[in-house]
């Protein structure tokens, strides 16, 4: 009897936990929050958003943004102005709507102390913000980029503002020809970007930490095209040496201020930046220098010389590389040659950057030693290759010895076959 | 068989035999003598004496076919990292003034853990392990 | 000189029964006829095997098996060790020549019908030796851990996997895991330097004992000659000296190959790159590899590759047991059934090998 009682109580205990658990989940979803009972199939609410949206996962509820009384299942009470119901903010009000919390440093500190709280301020300095203030309803507001209900932090690969997704997000509007035409803006930026060095590195090579997305040059909340005079600075944040060389050059100085030449962009373009090669500089068909410099002027000659220096080194470097592969293939010692080539390569890379001094003398300071190293590497490789082939002397000597032995044996055998005298 | 003929043949056999023996023994003995670099070490490399290495200085070490940068920090700790810049494969150096790793080619900067912190390098530098055994610096993968 | 030999001989004979041994060496006579050259093929194979053992031991002094050390140590042998390139090249070339001569030897024995009674077991041990020699080649190929070898091994072991039931586990055992990795390398190394030498030596000793005991096979034509017209030379010293003479020639050829066509090393294996185009097995596997390629994906309800592998398995078995298969030849036939089978085998191997390299 006692035993039975014991078992029964255990059973009941187990049963109650099961019920309790069920109760709890229901309460979490709906207990205090009647909103979703009606808004379940609201098209504004993406499937499953409850499982990942930052606000919901941080414990905020519908009412925390939209106001109203979520405990009531009576529409009139729940969504009454009296209870602070805001509903869907008008587009014009969205920045302030989000800013209620996001501009409140004290509030944000409770959740993400590392996040800045000046986004709204920044936003109103952007073209988007300025236009919005003017009553333009086409421009981007917070939700255009971040979405309304499936917001994720920018480091999350699923986020619409994750580096890899930024270009597509911007392109939602900036790729819309009809819309862009209204503002006299190009709508093919995305297409250009995708095939540029930056686009390929970001989107194809997934170089999230290295390659710039739209916002890395344009800013995000304060998005504006970089001003003509700031272009050099913007590129220069990553391309530091190029920036320094260019700034210090005569051309860099001449181009300062407002005129038709805009630093980096003038030669490299902005969104469709191609991987540069040595024929960019010089006077050939692909060369950019000859766009301005005509035969006979000093720049023309200088460009020609710079090109010559670069190609001298790079062709030599390439042939040294071919030799190195051959040496490796043969299984000869390639390690020291490999290191020499690394040095030559370094000289080449540096020389390419010094192009931005527009001085053939400065370029030659690097290419001349580089050429010397590459030549040494080729010489060493040739030595290894010929070493490989001139093991023949030893073979010759060995063959002679073996041949004598063979002849001796042969004579001996001939003797054996004859009956002994 | 005549005596002279027999002698002749034996002389030839002797010369040929000795010659062939030499042709085999010479390479054989040369092969057995240990070469100067006695092993194909590839998982570790010695980098000199630890106490001779000045604080806040660096050295490029050849690790097989890879350059490795060995740094002694201001605090006297050793750090070894791949010296090949992750941008365009230049060889990086240690900047005493910045206390950081610097690539001269495009001004790439890495911190002492190899993390790329500024400039074009897209990825961090790979770290190597450094051990000090009886004052000998040993870098291992 | 002779005096010293006699003294040593006497000293030994006083203590051990040397007569049986001497008899084994001395009693044999080697027939002299138009096809006598083929008697040297086995000897050359034996010589090349000793070259393998010796150069193999030398390589072991510096070789270090392992994913991170195999390739590097072979490169070290070739670049830093004096004459390392020579030892490695000889080992690689001699391996190939050994298999070539084993094939020549086998077919010469086959066409002279030397496998018939009483030499059936000589044939069987010989066949097994060849099989082991092939295993030597396959396992040794991987040891430098270069790109070509890596992928050839991948493909080669993959083929084992098609055998039903035992194939998959066999493949895993062979590879030391699901894939060709450093574990495979360790395994192949052990097989190559410990297991196979032991087994091959054992088989060869038996093989040679049989040959020595039974003497050389005499072809039909030679046997039917009148007794006084049959010419022989003594095995010792005449035949042995001739053997040595040929070995010297082969040795010099080996040296020339090593110097003029040294064995290349190629790039290190990288398991994460795509297989380079034109992965080919070693030439002596080519005819089988090519046959598998020609088979359709399905034959009846069986996978084509499976049919091929089983087919080669059965053919090999039949070939090994060839001396025990009773053949009934019509008395008037121009060519015996056995010879026809042999000719077919030779042509098949040659044609498919050529196709393998030209297609
Ligand atoms: C793998 C290495 C092999 C070695 C080192 C080897 C060695 C030899 C040697 C030294 C002889 C005596 C000389 C001669 O007849 O050439 C011999 C005879 C013989 N071998 Fe092999 N052999 C090998 C493989 C084979 C194979 C693959 C077969 C056949 C499947 C075979 C079948 C025979 C037969 C039947 C004889 C007796 C020939 C006669 O009496 O004329 N051997 N072997
Ligand atoms: S190669 Fe190092 S920064 Fe460009």
mmCIF file with all atom_site columns, N, CA and C in Angstrom, chain B residues 27-56:
data_model
loop_
_atom_site.group_PDB
_atom_site.id
_atom_site.type_symbol
_atom_site.label_atom_id
_atom_site.label_alt_id
_atom_site.label_comp_id
_atom_site.label_asym_id
_atom_site.label_entity_id
_atom_site.label_seq_id
_atom_site.pdbx_PDB_ins_code
_atom_site.Cartn_x
_atom_site.Cartn_y
_atom_site.Cartn_z
_atom_site.occupancy
_atom_site.B_iso_or_equiv
_atom_site.pdbx_formal_charge
_atom_site.auth_seq_id
_atom_site.auth_comp_id
_atom_site.auth_asym_id
_atom_site.auth_atom_id
_atom_site.pdbx_PDB_model_num
ATOM 1  N N  . UNK B 1 27 ? 80.068 6.615  -54.848 1.00 0.00 ? 27 UNK B N  1
ATOM 2  C CA . UNK B 1 27 ? 78.755 7.209  -54.555 1.00 0.00 ? 27 UNK B CA 1
ATOM 3  C C  . UNK B 1 27 ? 78.168 6.668  -53.257 1.00 0.00 ? 27 UNK B C  1
ATOM 4  N N  . UNK B 1 28 ? 78.392 5.390  -52.995 1.00 0.00 ? 28 UNK B N  1
ATOM 5  C CA . UNK B 1 28 ? 77.796 4.769  -51.814 1.00 0.00 ? 28 UNK B CA 1
ATOM 6  C C  . UNK B 1 28 ? 78.309 5.436  -50.545 1.00 0.00 ? 28 UNK B C  1
ATOM 7  N N  . UNK B 1 29 ? 79.646 5.576  -50.446 1.00 0.00 ? 29 UNK B N  1
ATOM 8  C CA . UNK B 1 29 ? 80.212 6.170  -49.240 1.00 0.00 ? 29 UNK B CA 1
ATOM 9  C C  . UNK B 1 29 ? 79.804 7.645  -49.138 1.00 0.00 ? 29 UNK B C  1
ATOM 10 N N  . UNK B 1 30 ? 79.830 8.348  -50.272 1.00 0.00 ? 30 UNK B N  1
ATOM 11 C CA . UNK B 1 30 ? 79.405 9.757  -50.241 1.00 0.00 ? 30 UNK B CA 1
ATOM 12 C C  . UNK B 1 30 ? 77.978 9.863  -49.734 1.00 0.00 ? 30 UNK B C  1
ATOM 13 N N  . UNK B 1 31 ? 77.169 8.919  -50.151 1.00 0.00 ? 31 UNK B N  1
ATOM 14 C CA . UNK B 1 31 ? 75.760 8.942  -49.754 1.00 0.00 ? 31 UNK B CA 1
ATOM 15 C C  . UNK B 1 31 ? 75.627 8.734  -48.255 1.00 0.00 ? 31 UNK B C  1
ATOM 16 N N  . UNK B 1 32 ? 76.478 7.839  -47.732 1.00 0.00 ? 32 UNK B N  1
ATOM 17 C CA . UNK B 1 32 ? 76.353 7.512  -46.314 1.00 0.00 ? 32 UNK B CA 1
ATOM 18 C C  . UNK B 1 32 ? 76.832 8.639  -45.411 1.00 0.00 ? 32 UNK B C  1
ATOM 19 N N  . UNK B 1 33 ? 77.789 9.443  -45.883 1.00 0.00 ? 33 UNK B N  1
ATOM 20 C CA . UNK B 1 33 ? 78.273 10.553 -45.063 1.00 0.00 ? 33 UNK B CA 1
ATOM 21 C C  . UNK B 1 33 ? 77.140 11.552 -44.880 1.00 0.00 ? 33 UNK B C  1
ATOM 22 N N  . UNK B 1 34 ? 76.815 11.872 -43.633 1.00 0.00 ? 34 UNK B N  1
ATOM 23 C CA . UNK B 1 34 ? 75.668 12.763 -43.420 1.00 0.00 ? 34 UNK B CA 1
ATOM 24 C C  . UNK B 1 34 ? 75.906 14.133 -44.050 1.00 0.00 ? 34 UNK B C  1
ATOM 25 N N  . UNK B 1 35 ? 74.934 14.670 -44.739 1.00 0.00 ? 35 UNK B N  1
ATOM 26 C CA . UNK B 1 35 ? 75.088 16.001 -45.332 1.00 0.00 ? 35 UNK B CA 1
ATOM 27 C C  . UNK B 1 35 ? 75.116 17.071 -44.248 1.00 0.00 ? 35 UNK B C  1
ATOM 28 N N  . UNK B 1 36 ? 75.536 18.273 -44.645 1.00 0.00 ? 36 UNK B N  1
ATOM 29 C CA . UNK B 1 36 ? 75.688 19.365 -43.668 1.00 0.00 ? 36 UNK B CA 1
ATOM 30 C C  . UNK B 1 36 ? 74.402 19.623 -42.916 1.00 0.00 ? 36 UNK B C  1
ATOM 31 N N  . UNK B 1 37 ? 73.321 19.781 -43.670 1.00 0.00 ? 37 UNK B N  1
ATOM 32 C CA . UNK B 1 37 ? 72.023 19.888 -43.013 1.00 0.00 ? 37 UNK B CA 1
ATOM 33 C C  . UNK B 1 37 ? 71.606 18.452 -42.824 1.00 0.00 ? 37 UNK B C  1
ATOM 34 N N  . UNK B 1 38 ? 71.524 18.006 -41.574 1.00 0.00 ? 38 UNK B N  1
ATOM 35 C CA . UNK B 1 38 ? 71.449 16.566 -41.393 1.00 0.00 ? 38 UNK B CA 1
ATOM 36 C C  . UNK B 1 38 ? 70.059 15.987 -41.542 1.00 0.00 ? 38 UNK B C  1
ATOM 37 N N  . UNK B 1 39 ? 69.060 16.851 -41.602 1.00 0.00 ? 39 UNK B N  1
ATOM 38 C CA . UNK B 1 39 ? 67.722 16.284 -41.683 1.00 0.00 ? 39 UNK B CA 1
ATOM 39 C C  . UNK B 1 39 ? 66.827 17.168 -42.520 1.00 0.00 ? 39 UNK B C  1
ATOM 40 N N  . UNK B 1 40 ? 65.815 16.587 -43.065 1.00 0.00 ? 40 UNK B N  1
ATOM 41 C CA . UNK B 1 40 ? 64.823 17.390 -43.772 1.00 0.00 ? 40 UNK B CA 1
ATOM 42 C C  . UNK B 1 40 ? 63.825 17.895 -42.744 1.00 0.00 ? 40 UNK B C  1
ATOM 43 N N  . UNK B 1 41 ? 64.288 18.781 -41.867 1.00 0.00 ? 41 UNK B N  1
ATOM 44 C CA . UNK B 1 41 ? 63.410 19.296 -40.813 1.00 0.00 ? 41 UNK B CA 1
ATOM 45 C C  . UNK B 1 41 ? 62.374 20.209 -41.435 1.00 0.00 ? 41 UNK B C  1
ATOM 46 N N  . UNK B 1 42 ? 61.149 19.985 -41.114 1.00 0.00 ? 42 UNK B N  1
ATOM 47 C CA . UNK B 1 42 ? 60.152 20.851 -41.705 1.00 0.00 ? 42 UNK B CA 1
ATOM 48 C C  . UNK B 1 42 ? 59.122 21.318 -40.699 1.00 0.00 ? 42 UNK B C  1
ATOM 49 N N  . UNK B 1 43 ? 59.132 20.698 -39.549 1.00 0.00 ? 43 UNK B N  1
ATOM 50 C CA . UNK B 1 43 ? 58.123 21.096 -38.578 1.00 0.00 ? 43 UNK B CA 1
ATOM 51 C C  . UNK B 1 43 ? 58.684 22.003 -37.505 1.00 0.00 ? 43 UNK B C  1
ATOM 52 N N  . UNK B 1 44 ? 59.973 22.228 -37.539 1.00 0.00 ? 44 UNK B N  1
ATOM 53 C CA . UNK B 1 44 ? 60.542 23.154 -36.573 1.00 0.00 ? 44 UNK B CA 1
ATOM 54 C C  . UNK B 1 44 ? 61.836 23.705 -37.141 1.00 0.00 ? 44 UNK B C  1
ATOM 55 N N  . UNK B 1 45 ? 62.233 24.846 -36.606 1.00 0.00 ? 45 UNK B N  1
ATOM 56 C CA . UNK B 1 45 ? 63.466 25.435 -37.070 1.00 0.00 ? 45 UNK B CA 1
ATOM 57 C C  . UNK B 1 45 ? 64.100 26.174 -35.903 1.00 0.00 ? 45 UNK B C  1
ATOM 58 N N  . UNK B 1 46 ? 65.437 26.097 -35.833 1.00 0.00 ? 46 UNK B N  1
ATOM 59 C CA . UNK B 1 46 ? 66.129 26.791 -34.740 1.00 0.00 ? 46 UNK B CA 1
ATOM 60 C C  . UNK B 1 46 ? 66.410 28.220 -35.178 1.00 0.00 ? 46 UNK B C  1
ATOM 61 N N  . UNK B 1 47 ? 66.291 29.148 -34.243 1.00 0.00 ? 47 UNK B N  1
ATOM 62 C CA . UNK B 1 47 ? 66.440 30.544 -34.631 1.00 0.00 ? 47 UNK B CA 1
ATOM 63 C C  . UNK B 1 47 ? 67.435 31.282 -33.762 1.00 0.00 ? 47 UNK B C  1
ATOM 64 N N  . UNK B 1 48 ? 68.420 30.592 -33.249 1.00 0.00 ? 48 UNK B N  1
ATOM 65 C CA . UNK B 1 48 ? 69.485 31.263 -32.515 1.00 0.00 ? 48 UNK B CA 1
ATOM 66 C C  . UNK B 1 48 ? 69.244 31.327 -31.016 1.00 0.00 ? 48 UNK B C  1
ATOM 67 N N  . UNK B 1 49 ? 70.112 32.061 -30.363 1.00 0.00 ? 49 UNK B N  1
ATOM 68 C CA . UNK B 1 49 ? 70.080 32.125 -28.889 1.00 0.00 ? 49 UNK B CA 1
ATOM 69 C C  . UNK B 1 49 ? 69.072 33.171 -28.428 1.00 0.00 ? 49 UNK B C  1
ATOM 70 N N  . UNK B 1 50 ? 68.333 32.830 -27.380 1.00 0.00 ? 50 UNK B N  1
ATOM 71 C CA . UNK B 1 50 ? 67.284 33.728 -26.908 1.00 0.00 ? 50 UNK B CA 1
ATOM 72 C C  . UNK B 1 50 ? 67.862 34.965 -26.228 1.00 0.00 ? 50 UNK B C  1
ATOM 73 N N  . UNK B 1 51 ? 68.962 34.809 -25.483 1.00 0.00 ? 51 UNK B N  1
ATOM 74 C CA . UNK B 1 51 ? 69.431 35.974 -24.726 1.00 0.00 ? 51 UNK B CA 1
ATOM 75 C C  . UNK B 1 51 ? 70.207 36.962 -25.596 1.00 0.00 ? 51 UNK B C  1
ATOM 76 N N  . UNK B 1 52 ? 70.621 36.488 -26.782 1.00 0.00 ? 52 UNK B N  1
ATOM 77 C CA . UNK B 1 52 ? 71.316 37.408 -27.695 1.00 0.00 ? 52 UNK B CA 1
ATOM 78 C C  . UNK B 1 52 ? 70.320 38.293 -28.455 1.00 0.00 ? 52 UNK B C  1
ATOM 79 N N  . UNK B 1 53 ? 69.063 37.902 -28.392 1.00 0.00 ? 53 UNK B N  1
ATOM 80 C CA . UNK B 1 53 ? 68.024 38.587 -29.152 1.00 0.00 ? 53 UNK B CA 1
ATOM 81 C C  . UNK B 1 53 ? 67.584 39.819 -28.371 1.00 0.00 ? 53 UNK B C  1
ATOM 82 N N  . UNK B 1 54 ? 67.704 41.001 -28.985 1.00 0.00 ? 54 UNK B N  1
ATOM 83 C CA . UNK B 1 54 ? 67.357 42.226 -28.254 1.00 0.00 ? 54 UNK B CA 1
ATOM 84 C C  . UNK B 1 54 ? 65.846 42.371 -28.122 1.00 0.00 ? 54 UNK B C  1
ATOM 85 N N  . UNK B 1 55 ? 65.439 42.966 -26.998 1.00 0.00 ? 55 UNK B N  1
ATOM 86 C CA . UNK B 1 55 ? 64.024 43.287 -26.840 1.00 0.00 ? 55 UNK B CA 1
ATOM 87 C C  . UNK B 1 55 ? 63.619 44.280 -27.927 1.00 0.00 ? 55 UNK B C  1
ATOM 88 N N  . UNK B 1 56 ? 62.329 44.256 -28.271 1.00 0.00 ? 56 UNK B N  1
ATOM 89 C CA . UNK B 1 56 ? 61.798 45.177 -29.275 1.00 0.00 ? 56 UNK B CA 1
ATOM 90 C C  . UNK B 1 56 ? 62.579 45.105 -30.593 1.00 0.00 ? 56 UNK B C  1
#
